[in-house]
Amino acid sequence: MSHSDSESAYFNNYPPPKALPKHESLAKSFIEYHVEADRRLVLVTSGGTTVPLENQTVRFIDNFSAGTRGATSAEYFLEQGYAVIFLHRQFSLLPYSRHYSHSTNCFLDFMDEGPPNDSNNSGHGPIVVRNEYQTEMRDVLRKYKYAKQNNRLLLIPYTTVSEYLFELRMLAKCMKPLGPNALFYLAAAVSDFFIPRDRMAEHKIQSSEIPPEFSNEEAVGSDDIYTGGFERKQPTSSKKLVINLDPVPKFLHQLVDGWSPEGSMIVSFKLETDPNLLVYKAQTALQRYAHHLVVGNLLSTRKWEVVFVTPEAPYERWIRVPKSRRSKSISGDEDQVGLAEAAKRQSEHPAVAATDAEEPPQDGDGHFGSREGTEIESLIIPELVKLHSKMIDKFHQQ
Ligand code: 9Z3
């Protein structure tokens, strides 16, 4: 099946998200506004995607992504003067409010009740931001207000992988009038596997036998597809659940060759856990889709290092937060920083022992240095903007 055949098969099989027409009209007026201003516009995708197991969804498969990369990157794009469409998993982190979320950095910890205000005799004081957070919160608040008041940020939510794909296609097509001013920054962690609509159970999959009079006429009985039947050795009324997933069609082809504006820049992310594979997989993705940049990252070191893999020299370029400015991360493993680069060098020159994992000194400063260390996105985005500028110049010289 060709890419466009698998595209049509996919989109014909799924109903579009209910909110798509509303999102389309919001996107069109947002884009028109920025086309008129000749402003650059980036579509940032962010967060995980769910894969429902039932049509009336009780259960779904999910992934780890909280949307930190996307939400943080969106802020640095706004700082660089870009307008941002933020296509995000519903309830994942958002630009600016991410600094004061409900779990880490709980927003309530930043507040106090001030002394009672005598004028209204209520005995209640006003809620105030604690002194030590005033500067940082004012800074975040000002940037947030600026983005809102100047129509620089459009938030579009999705939940499932299918909703994500419908929204991505719609937004890319709406972005056509932007031409080379459009940038795609695909940081969402999109599921590679899904259950096709014609194999999906309508109702909640049952974990125990139900009498035949209750069984309904689904296209495919949940018994046939999802359950492994009774265990012989262990008599029990519970059933196994065996899930059979298909690969999600590779939509980057369609984005590069059809949906996106002429001259636009497309940046995808490649996530791996094995340092030996990262650069190879990023290079393979770049060759396969023929776009402009793959940003490779390892799950364990993604907050401190990424690799830019490009079709032109220098082909592979590491960006790292200097050691002294790395934030602490519970999920990360700082000992792994440098391993993927060393593994790549080792594979190219097996005779040369892998060099140490230390990074060369780099310039660049994080904007939230005091509490959180340097954010790697503060190093990634300016570099990316330079590459985008080069592409725009080249486009206009043609
Ligand atoms: C990424 O690699 C992002 O950097 C992360 C960010 C998902 C690791 P967090 O949300 O994590 O800040 O916690 N995104 C792309 C992942 C992905 O699904 N890439 C596909 C792949 O690796 C290619 S499009 O095959």
Short mmCIF file of C-alpha atoms and ligand atoms in Angstrom, two decimals:
data_model
loop_
_atom_site.label_atom_id
_atom_site.label_comp_id
_atom_site.label_asym_id
_atom_site.label_seq_id
_atom_site.Cartn_x
_atom_site.Cartn_y
_atom_site.Cartn_z
CA MET A 1 0.00 0.00 0.00
CA SER A 2 1.36 3.46 -0.87
CA HIS A 3 1.65 6.12 1.84
CA SER A 4 -1.36 8.00 0.53
CA ASP A 5 -3.42 4.78 0.34
CA SER A 6 -2.65 3.95 3.95
CA GLU A 7 -3.44 7.57 4.83
CA SER A 8 -6.88 7.41 3.22
CA ALA A 9 -7.55 3.99 4.74
CA TYR A 10 -6.71 5.38 8.16
CA PHE A 11 -8.70 8.59 7.93
CA ASN A 12 -11.68 6.87 6.29
CA ASN A 13 -11.84 4.37 9.10
CA TYR A 14 -11.95 6.83 11.95
CA PRO A 15 -14.48 9.57 12.62
CA PRO A 16 -12.79 12.97 12.96
CA PRO A 17 -12.66 14.45 16.48
CA LYS A 18 -15.82 16.38 17.34
CA ALA A 19 -13.84 19.53 18.04
CA LEU A 20 -12.03 19.50 14.68
CA PRO A 21 -14.24 22.09 12.90
CA LYS A 22 -13.97 24.44 15.89
CA HIS A 23 -10.18 23.97 16.05
CA GLU A 24 -9.95 24.56 12.32
CA SER A 25 -11.74 27.86 12.48
CA LEU A 26 -9.61 29.01 15.45
CA ALA A 27 -6.43 27.93 13.63
CA LYS A 28 -7.42 29.67 10.40
CA SER A 29 -7.96 33.04 12.02
CA PHE A 30 -4.81 32.68 14.17
CA ILE A 31 -2.71 31.81 11.12
CA GLU A 32 -4.23 34.57 8.98
CA TYR A 33 -3.41 37.12 11.69
CA HIS A 34 0.25 36.07 11.70
CA VAL A 35 0.53 35.75 7.92
CA GLU A 36 -0.55 39.40 7.71
CA ALA A 37 2.14 40.36 10.21
CA ASP A 38 4.70 38.30 8.23
CA ARG A 39 5.52 36.55 11.50
CA ARG A 40 7.06 33.11 11.82
CA LEU A 41 4.80 30.48 13.28
CA VAL A 42 5.70 27.14 14.85
CA LEU A 43 3.44 24.18 15.42
CA VAL A 44 4.68 22.51 18.60
CA THR A 45 3.26 19.05 19.33
CA SER A 46 3.50 17.92 22.92
CA GLY A 47 2.67 15.09 25.31
CA GLY A 48 1.72 11.46 24.83
CA THR A 49 -1.15 9.94 22.85
CA THR A 50 -3.60 7.36 24.13
CA VAL A 51 -4.58 4.17 22.31
CA PRO A 52 -8.13 3.20 23.32
CA LEU A 53 -8.92 -0.50 23.78
CA GLU A 54 -12.67 0.00 23.54
CA ASN A 55 -14.78 2.33 21.44
CA GLN A 56 -16.64 3.47 24.54
CA THR A 57 -13.30 3.85 26.20
CA VAL A 58 -12.72 2.63 29.72
CA ARG A 59 -9.16 1.42 29.17
CA PHE A 60 -6.34 2.72 27.04
CA ILE A 61 -2.60 2.36 26.49
CA ASP A 62 -0.57 5.44 27.28
CA ASN A 63 3.05 6.56 27.53
CA PHE A 64 5.24 8.48 29.95
CA SER A 65 5.34 11.90 28.31
CA ALA A 66 4.22 14.78 30.52
CA GLY A 67 4.75 17.39 27.81
CA THR A 68 7.69 19.11 29.49
CA ARG A 69 9.73 19.32 26.28
CA GLY A 70 6.87 20.78 24.28
CA ALA A 71 5.62 23.26 26.90
CA THR A 72 9.13 24.51 27.68
CA SER A 73 10.07 24.78 24.01
CA ALA A 74 6.91 26.77 23.25
CA GLU A 75 8.01 29.42 25.76
CA TYR A 76 11.42 29.81 24.16
CA PHE A 77 9.84 30.04 20.69
CA LEU A 78 7.56 32.81 21.95
CA GLU A 79 10.60 34.56 23.36
CA GLN A 80 12.18 34.39 19.90
CA GLY A 81 9.18 36.21 18.42
CA TYR A 82 7.38 33.19 16.97
CA ALA A 83 3.64 32.66 17.16
CA VAL A 84 2.93 29.19 18.55
CA ILE A 85 0.19 26.66 17.90
CA PHE A 86 0.49 24.26 20.81
CA LEU A 87 -1.06 20.91 19.87
CA HIS A 88 -1.00 19.09 23.18
CA ARG A 89 -2.36 16.09 24.98
CA GLN A 90 -5.24 17.31 27.11
CA PHE A 91 -4.17 17.89 30.75
CA SER A 92 -0.46 17.69 29.93
CA LEU A 93 1.83 20.60 30.83
CA LEU A 94 1.15 24.00 29.23
CA PRO A 95 3.53 26.89 28.54
CA TYR A 96 3.92 29.17 31.58
CA SER A 97 1.46 27.41 33.90
CA ARG A 98 3.85 24.42 33.85
CA HIS A 99 6.04 26.29 36.37
CA TYR A 100 3.29 26.00 38.96
CA SER A 101 1.61 22.69 38.33
CA HIS A 102 -0.59 20.73 40.70
CA SER A 103 1.99 18.02 41.44
CA THR A 104 5.62 19.14 41.16
CA ASN A 105 5.92 22.78 42.27
CA CYS A 106 2.38 22.73 43.63
CA PHE A 107 1.03 26.25 43.08
CA LEU A 108 -0.40 26.43 46.62
CA ASP A 109 3.13 26.31 48.03
CA PHE A 110 3.87 29.62 46.35
CA MET A 111 1.09 31.46 48.16
CA ASP A 112 0.25 32.84 51.57
CA GLU A 113 -2.64 34.67 53.13
CA GLY A 114 -1.71 38.28 53.83
CA PRO A 115 -2.78 40.23 56.94
CA PRO A 116 -6.56 40.89 57.20
CA ASN A 117 -7.79 43.83 55.23
CA ASP A 118 -9.54 46.05 57.81
CA SER A 119 -11.56 48.06 55.31
CA ASN A 120 -14.05 45.26 54.67
CA ASN A 121 -13.92 43.84 58.21
CA SER A 122 -14.11 40.30 56.92
CA GLY A 123 -11.16 39.05 58.88
CA HIS A 124 -9.75 37.61 55.67
CA GLY A 125 -6.44 38.68 54.19
CA PRO A 126 -5.70 38.81 50.45
CA ILE A 127 -3.95 35.82 48.89
CA VAL A 128 -0.41 36.86 48.02
CA VAL A 129 2.62 35.29 46.37
CA ARG A 130 5.32 34.55 48.91
CA ASN A 131 8.18 37.03 48.90
CA GLU A 132 10.85 34.66 47.68
CA TYR A 133 8.86 33.78 44.55
CA GLN A 134 7.77 37.31 43.58
CA THR A 135 10.46 37.93 40.98
CA GLU A 136 10.16 34.62 39.23
CA MET A 137 6.37 34.57 39.24
CA ARG A 138 6.15 38.15 37.98
CA ASP A 139 8.43 37.23 35.12
CA VAL A 140 6.35 34.17 34.17
CA LEU A 141 3.09 36.09 34.57
CA ARG A 142 4.25 38.95 32.35
CA LYS A 143 5.34 36.61 29.59
CA TYR A 144 2.07 34.68 29.82
CA LYS A 145 -0.01 37.87 29.67
CA TYR A 146 2.04 39.18 26.77
CA ALA A 147 1.46 35.99 24.77
CA LYS A 148 -2.27 36.08 25.50
CA GLN A 149 -2.86 39.75 24.92
CA ASN A 150 -0.91 39.72 21.66
CA ASN A 151 -2.55 36.59 20.30
CA ARG A 152 0.77 34.73 20.10
CA LEU A 153 -0.34 31.37 21.51
CA LEU A 154 -3.11 29.03 20.38
CA LEU A 155 -3.78 25.93 22.50
CA ILE A 156 -5.30 22.90 20.73
CA PRO A 157 -5.91 19.74 22.81
CA TYR A 158 -6.18 16.10 21.73
CA THR A 159 -6.28 12.80 23.62
CA THR A 160 -6.04 9.74 21.36
CA VAL A 161 -3.51 8.98 18.64
CA SER A 162 -6.28 9.23 16.05
CA GLU A 163 -7.32 12.69 17.28
CA TYR A 164 -3.67 13.74 17.16
CA LEU A 165 -3.33 12.67 13.52
CA PHE A 166 -6.55 14.39 12.41
CA GLU A 167 -5.51 17.61 14.15
CA LEU A 168 -1.96 17.47 12.76
CA ARG A 169 -3.23 17.04 9.19
CA MET A 170 -5.78 19.84 9.56
CA LEU A 171 -3.26 22.27 11.12
CA ALA A 172 -0.52 21.53 8.57
CA LYS A 173 -2.93 22.19 5.71
CA CYS A 174 -4.16 25.43 7.31
CA MET A 175 -0.53 26.54 7.64
CA LYS A 176 0.02 26.53 3.84
CA PRO A 177 -0.21 30.34 3.48
CA LEU A 178 2.77 30.72 5.85
CA GLY A 179 5.20 29.17 3.34
CA PRO A 180 8.77 29.16 4.69
CA ASN A 181 7.70 31.06 7.82
CA ALA A 182 6.16 27.80 9.07
CA LEU A 183 8.06 25.47 11.37
CA PHE A 184 6.96 22.04 12.63
CA TYR A 185 8.42 20.91 15.96
CA LEU A 186 7.11 17.41 16.56
CA ALA A 187 7.93 16.69 20.20
CA ALA A 188 4.79 14.69 21.05
CA ALA A 189 5.40 11.05 21.97
CA VAL A 190 3.12 9.47 19.40
CA SER A 191 2.13 5.84 19.81
CA ASP A 192 3.58 3.48 17.21
CA PHE A 193 0.78 0.94 17.63
CA PHE A 194 -3.01 1.09 17.69
CA ILE A 195 -6.14 -1.06 17.38
CA PRO A 196 -7.89 -0.54 14.03
CA ARG A 197 -11.48 0.54 14.33
CA ASP A 198 -12.88 -2.68 12.81
CA ARG A 199 -11.22 -4.76 15.50
CA MET A 200 -12.15 -2.58 18.42
CA ALA A 201 -14.75 -3.75 20.93
CA GLU A 202 -17.65 -1.34 21.35
CA HIS A 203 -18.16 -1.93 25.08
CA LYS A 204 -15.92 -2.44 28.06
CA ILE A 205 -13.91 -5.65 27.65
CA GLN A 206 -15.12 -8.18 30.21
CA SER A 207 -12.62 -9.85 32.50
CA SER A 208 -14.93 -12.77 33.33
CA GLU A 209 -17.41 -14.95 31.40
CA ILE A 210 -20.84 -13.43 30.95
CA PRO A 211 -23.98 -15.47 30.20
CA PRO A 212 -24.76 -15.78 26.45
CA GLU A 213 -28.00 -13.82 26.75
CA PHE A 214 -25.96 -10.70 27.55
CA SER A 215 -23.50 -11.03 24.70
CA ASN A 216 -24.12 -8.37 22.07
CA GLU A 217 -23.49 -8.40 18.34
CA GLU A 218 -20.23 -6.60 18.01
CA ALA A 219 -18.36 -6.58 14.70
CA VAL A 220 -15.78 -8.70 16.44
CA GLY A 221 -16.53 -10.42 19.70
CA SER A 222 -14.24 -9.37 22.49
CA ASP A 223 -13.67 -13.10 23.15
CA ASP A 224 -12.09 -13.60 19.72
CA ILE A 225 -9.64 -10.79 19.79
CA TYR A 226 -8.76 -9.70 23.21
CA THR A 227 -8.99 -12.59 25.56
CA GLY A 228 -6.82 -15.62 26.01
CA GLY A 229 -9.51 -17.73 27.63
CA PHE A 230 -9.30 -19.62 30.90
CA GLU A 231 -6.05 -20.78 32.35
CA ARG A 232 -6.10 -24.59 32.46
CA LYS A 233 -3.92 -25.03 35.48
CA GLN A 234 -5.52 -22.38 37.57
CA PRO A 235 -9.29 -22.62 37.51
CA THR A 236 -10.56 -19.11 37.90
CA SER A 237 -13.36 -17.02 36.54
CA SER A 238 -10.93 -14.38 35.24
CA LYS A 239 -9.66 -14.25 31.68
CA LYS A 240 -6.36 -13.17 30.16
CA LEU A 241 -6.29 -10.15 27.92
CA VAL A 242 -4.26 -10.52 24.71
CA ILE A 243 -4.03 -7.34 22.68
CA ASN A 244 -3.22 -7.39 18.98
CA LEU A 245 -1.97 -3.99 17.78
CA ASP A 246 -1.28 -2.74 14.25
CA PRO A 247 1.47 -0.24 13.39
CA VAL A 248 0.31 3.38 13.11
CA PRO A 249 0.91 4.49 9.48
CA LYS A 250 4.02 6.68 9.20
CA PHE A 251 2.50 10.12 8.79
CA LEU A 252 5.75 12.00 8.53
CA HIS A 253 5.83 11.07 4.82
CA GLN A 254 2.48 12.74 4.26
CA LEU A 255 3.46 15.77 6.30
CA VAL A 256 6.70 16.24 4.36
CA ASP A 257 5.29 15.49 0.89
CA GLY A 258 1.77 16.82 1.04
CA TRP A 259 0.29 18.54 4.04
CA SER A 260 3.00 21.08 4.96
CA PRO A 261 3.58 24.47 3.31
CA GLU A 262 6.18 24.76 0.58
CA GLY A 263 9.54 25.78 2.01
CA SER A 264 8.55 25.08 5.61
CA MET A 265 10.94 23.46 8.07
CA ILE A 266 10.11 20.11 9.67
CA VAL A 267 11.80 18.95 12.86
CA SER A 268 10.99 15.56 14.34
CA PHE A 269 12.18 13.95 17.57
CA LYS A 270 13.57 10.46 18.01
CA LEU A 271 13.39 8.86 21.42
CA GLU A 272 15.43 5.80 22.38
CA THR A 273 16.52 4.11 25.59
CA ASP A 274 19.58 2.28 24.19
CA PRO A 275 22.57 4.66 23.75
CA ASN A 276 23.97 2.40 21.00
CA LEU A 277 20.91 2.93 18.84
CA LEU A 278 20.11 6.62 19.20
CA VAL A 279 22.21 8.23 16.47
CA TYR A 280 21.63 5.38 14.03
CA LYS A 281 17.85 5.58 14.49
CA ALA A 282 17.84 9.36 14.16
CA GLN A 283 19.86 9.15 10.92
CA THR A 284 17.55 6.45 9.56
CA ALA A 285 14.49 8.60 10.28
CA LEU A 286 16.08 11.58 8.53
CA GLN A 287 16.87 9.52 5.43
CA ARG A 288 13.47 7.86 5.36
CA TYR A 289 11.38 11.02 5.56
CA ALA A 290 13.82 13.45 3.92
CA HIS A 291 12.93 16.32 6.23
CA HIS A 292 15.28 18.84 7.81
CA LEU A 293 16.27 17.87 11.33
CA VAL A 294 15.89 15.01 13.75
CA VAL A 295 16.48 15.83 17.40
CA GLY A 296 17.57 12.62 19.09
CA ASN A 297 17.23 12.07 22.82
CA LEU A 298 17.58 9.28 25.33
CA LEU A 299 14.85 8.80 27.90
CA SER A 300 17.40 8.88 30.74
CA THR A 301 19.32 12.00 29.65
CA ARG A 302 16.72 13.99 27.72
CA LYS A 303 16.78 16.90 30.14
CA TRP A 304 20.54 17.44 29.71
CA GLU A 305 21.56 16.43 26.20
CA VAL A 306 20.14 16.04 22.69
CA VAL A 307 21.72 15.41 19.31
CA PHE A 308 20.87 17.40 16.17
CA VAL A 309 21.03 15.10 13.14
CA THR A 310 20.94 17.05 9.86
CA PRO A 311 21.28 16.21 6.15
CA GLU A 312 24.10 18.76 5.87
CA ALA A 313 27.40 19.19 7.75
CA PRO A 314 28.02 18.86 10.64
CA TYR A 315 25.47 15.95 10.32
CA GLU A 316 25.59 15.21 14.03
CA ARG A 317 25.83 17.86 16.71
CA TRP A 318 25.41 17.44 20.45
CA ILE A 319 23.82 20.07 22.62
CA ARG A 320 24.40 19.73 26.35
CA VAL A 321 23.64 21.58 29.52
CA PRO A 322 26.98 22.20 31.23
CA LYS A 323 27.45 19.90 34.20
CA SER A 324 27.29 22.64 36.84
CA ARG A 325 23.93 23.83 35.51
CA ARG A 326 22.07 20.56 35.22
CA SER A 327 18.79 20.31 37.10
CA LYS A 328 18.16 17.26 39.23
CA SER A 329 15.74 14.75 37.76
CA ILE A 330 14.25 11.77 39.55
CA SER A 331 13.58 9.90 36.33
CA GLY A 332 16.91 10.77 34.69
CA ASP A 333 20.36 9.18 35.01
CA GLU A 334 23.18 11.71 34.74
CA ASP A 335 25.81 8.97 34.47
CA GLN A 336 24.45 8.19 31.02
CA VAL A 337 25.22 11.65 29.61
CA GLY A 338 27.72 11.23 26.77
CA LEU A 339 27.18 7.48 26.35
CA ALA A 340 25.27 7.70 23.06
CA GLU A 341 27.93 9.97 21.54
CA ALA A 342 30.71 7.67 22.76
CA ALA A 343 28.88 4.63 21.38
CA LYS A 344 28.63 6.29 17.97
CA ARG A 345 32.35 7.16 17.90
CA GLN A 346 33.21 3.67 19.03
CA SER A 347 31.18 2.17 16.16
CA GLU A 348 32.94 4.43 13.62
CA HIS A 349 36.47 3.96 15.00
CA PRO A 350 36.53 0.74 17.00
CA ALA A 351 40.30 1.06 17.53
CA VAL A 352 39.90 4.32 19.42
CA ALA A 353 38.71 3.90 22.94
CA ALA A 354 35.53 5.79 23.63
CA THR A 355 36.44 9.21 24.95
CA ASP A 356 35.15 10.49 28.22
CA ALA A 357 31.57 11.54 28.42
CA GLU A 358 32.29 15.15 29.39
CA GLU A 359 30.89 17.86 27.20
CA PRO A 360 32.92 20.67 25.63
CA PRO A 361 32.25 24.04 27.25
CA GLN A 362 29.23 25.76 25.74
CA ASP A 363 27.68 29.17 25.85
CA GLY A 364 24.07 29.72 26.68
CA ASP A 365 22.12 30.49 29.74
CA GLY A 366 18.88 29.15 31.14
CA HIS A 367 16.23 31.60 32.10
CA PHE A 368 15.07 29.77 35.18
CA GLY A 369 18.55 29.20 36.53
CA SER A 370 17.91 29.65 40.21
CA ARG A 371 15.38 26.94 41.01
CA GLU A 372 15.52 24.55 38.10
CA GLY A 373 19.00 24.80 36.54
CA THR A 374 19.44 25.53 32.84
CA GLU A 375 16.65 24.16 30.70
CA ILE A 376 18.05 22.43 27.65
CA GLU A 377 15.28 23.98 25.54
CA SER A 378 16.92 27.38 26.16
CA LEU A 379 19.88 26.00 24.18
CA ILE A 380 17.90 24.01 21.58
CA ILE A 381 15.49 26.72 20.39
CA PRO A 382 18.00 29.49 19.52
CA GLU A 383 20.03 26.95 17.50
CA LEU A 384 16.91 25.81 15.71
CA VAL A 385 15.86 29.37 14.97
CA LYS A 386 19.25 29.93 13.29
CA LEU A 387 18.65 26.88 11.08
CA HIS A 388 15.15 28.08 10.26
CA SER A 389 16.51 31.55 9.33
CA LYS A 390 19.00 29.93 6.96
CA MET A 391 16.22 27.95 5.30
CA ILE A 392 14.06 31.05 4.90
CA ASP A 393 16.97 32.99 3.33
CA LYS A 394 17.70 30.13 0.96
CA PHE A 395 14.03 29.93 -0.04
CA HIS A 396 13.91 33.62 -0.91
CA GLN A 397 17.15 33.43 -2.91
CA GLN A 398 15.75 30.75 -5.22
C1 9Z3 B 1 10.52 13.20 22.19
O1 9Z3 B 1 11.50 12.54 21.94
C2 9Z3 B 1 10.45 14.17 23.37
O2 9Z3 B 1 11.66 14.81 23.54
C3 9Z3 B 1 10.03 13.45 24.69
C4 9Z3 B 1 9.86 14.53 25.75
C5 9Z3 B 1 8.72 12.72 24.48
C6 9Z3 B 1 11.12 12.47 25.12
P1 9Z3 B 1 8.65 14.87 28.07
O3 9Z3 B 1 7.28 15.06 27.54
O4 9Z3 B 1 9.47 13.98 26.99
O5 9Z3 B 1 9.39 16.18 28.20
O6 9Z3 B 1 8.68 14.07 29.32
N1 9Z3 B 1 9.42 13.13 21.40
C7 9Z3 B 1 9.27 12.28 20.26
C8 9Z3 B 1 9.02 10.86 20.62
C9 9Z3 B 1 8.52 10.04 19.46
O7 9Z3 B 1 7.49 9.45 19.59
N2 9Z3 B 1 9.23 10.01 18.35
C10 9Z3 B 1 8.94 9.05 17.29
C11 9Z3 B 1 9.93 7.93 17.43
O8 9Z3 B 1 10.84 7.99 18.29
C12 9Z3 B 1 9.16 9.69 15.95
S1 9Z3 B 1 7.98 10.92 15.56
O9 9Z3 B 1 9.81 6.94 16.68
#
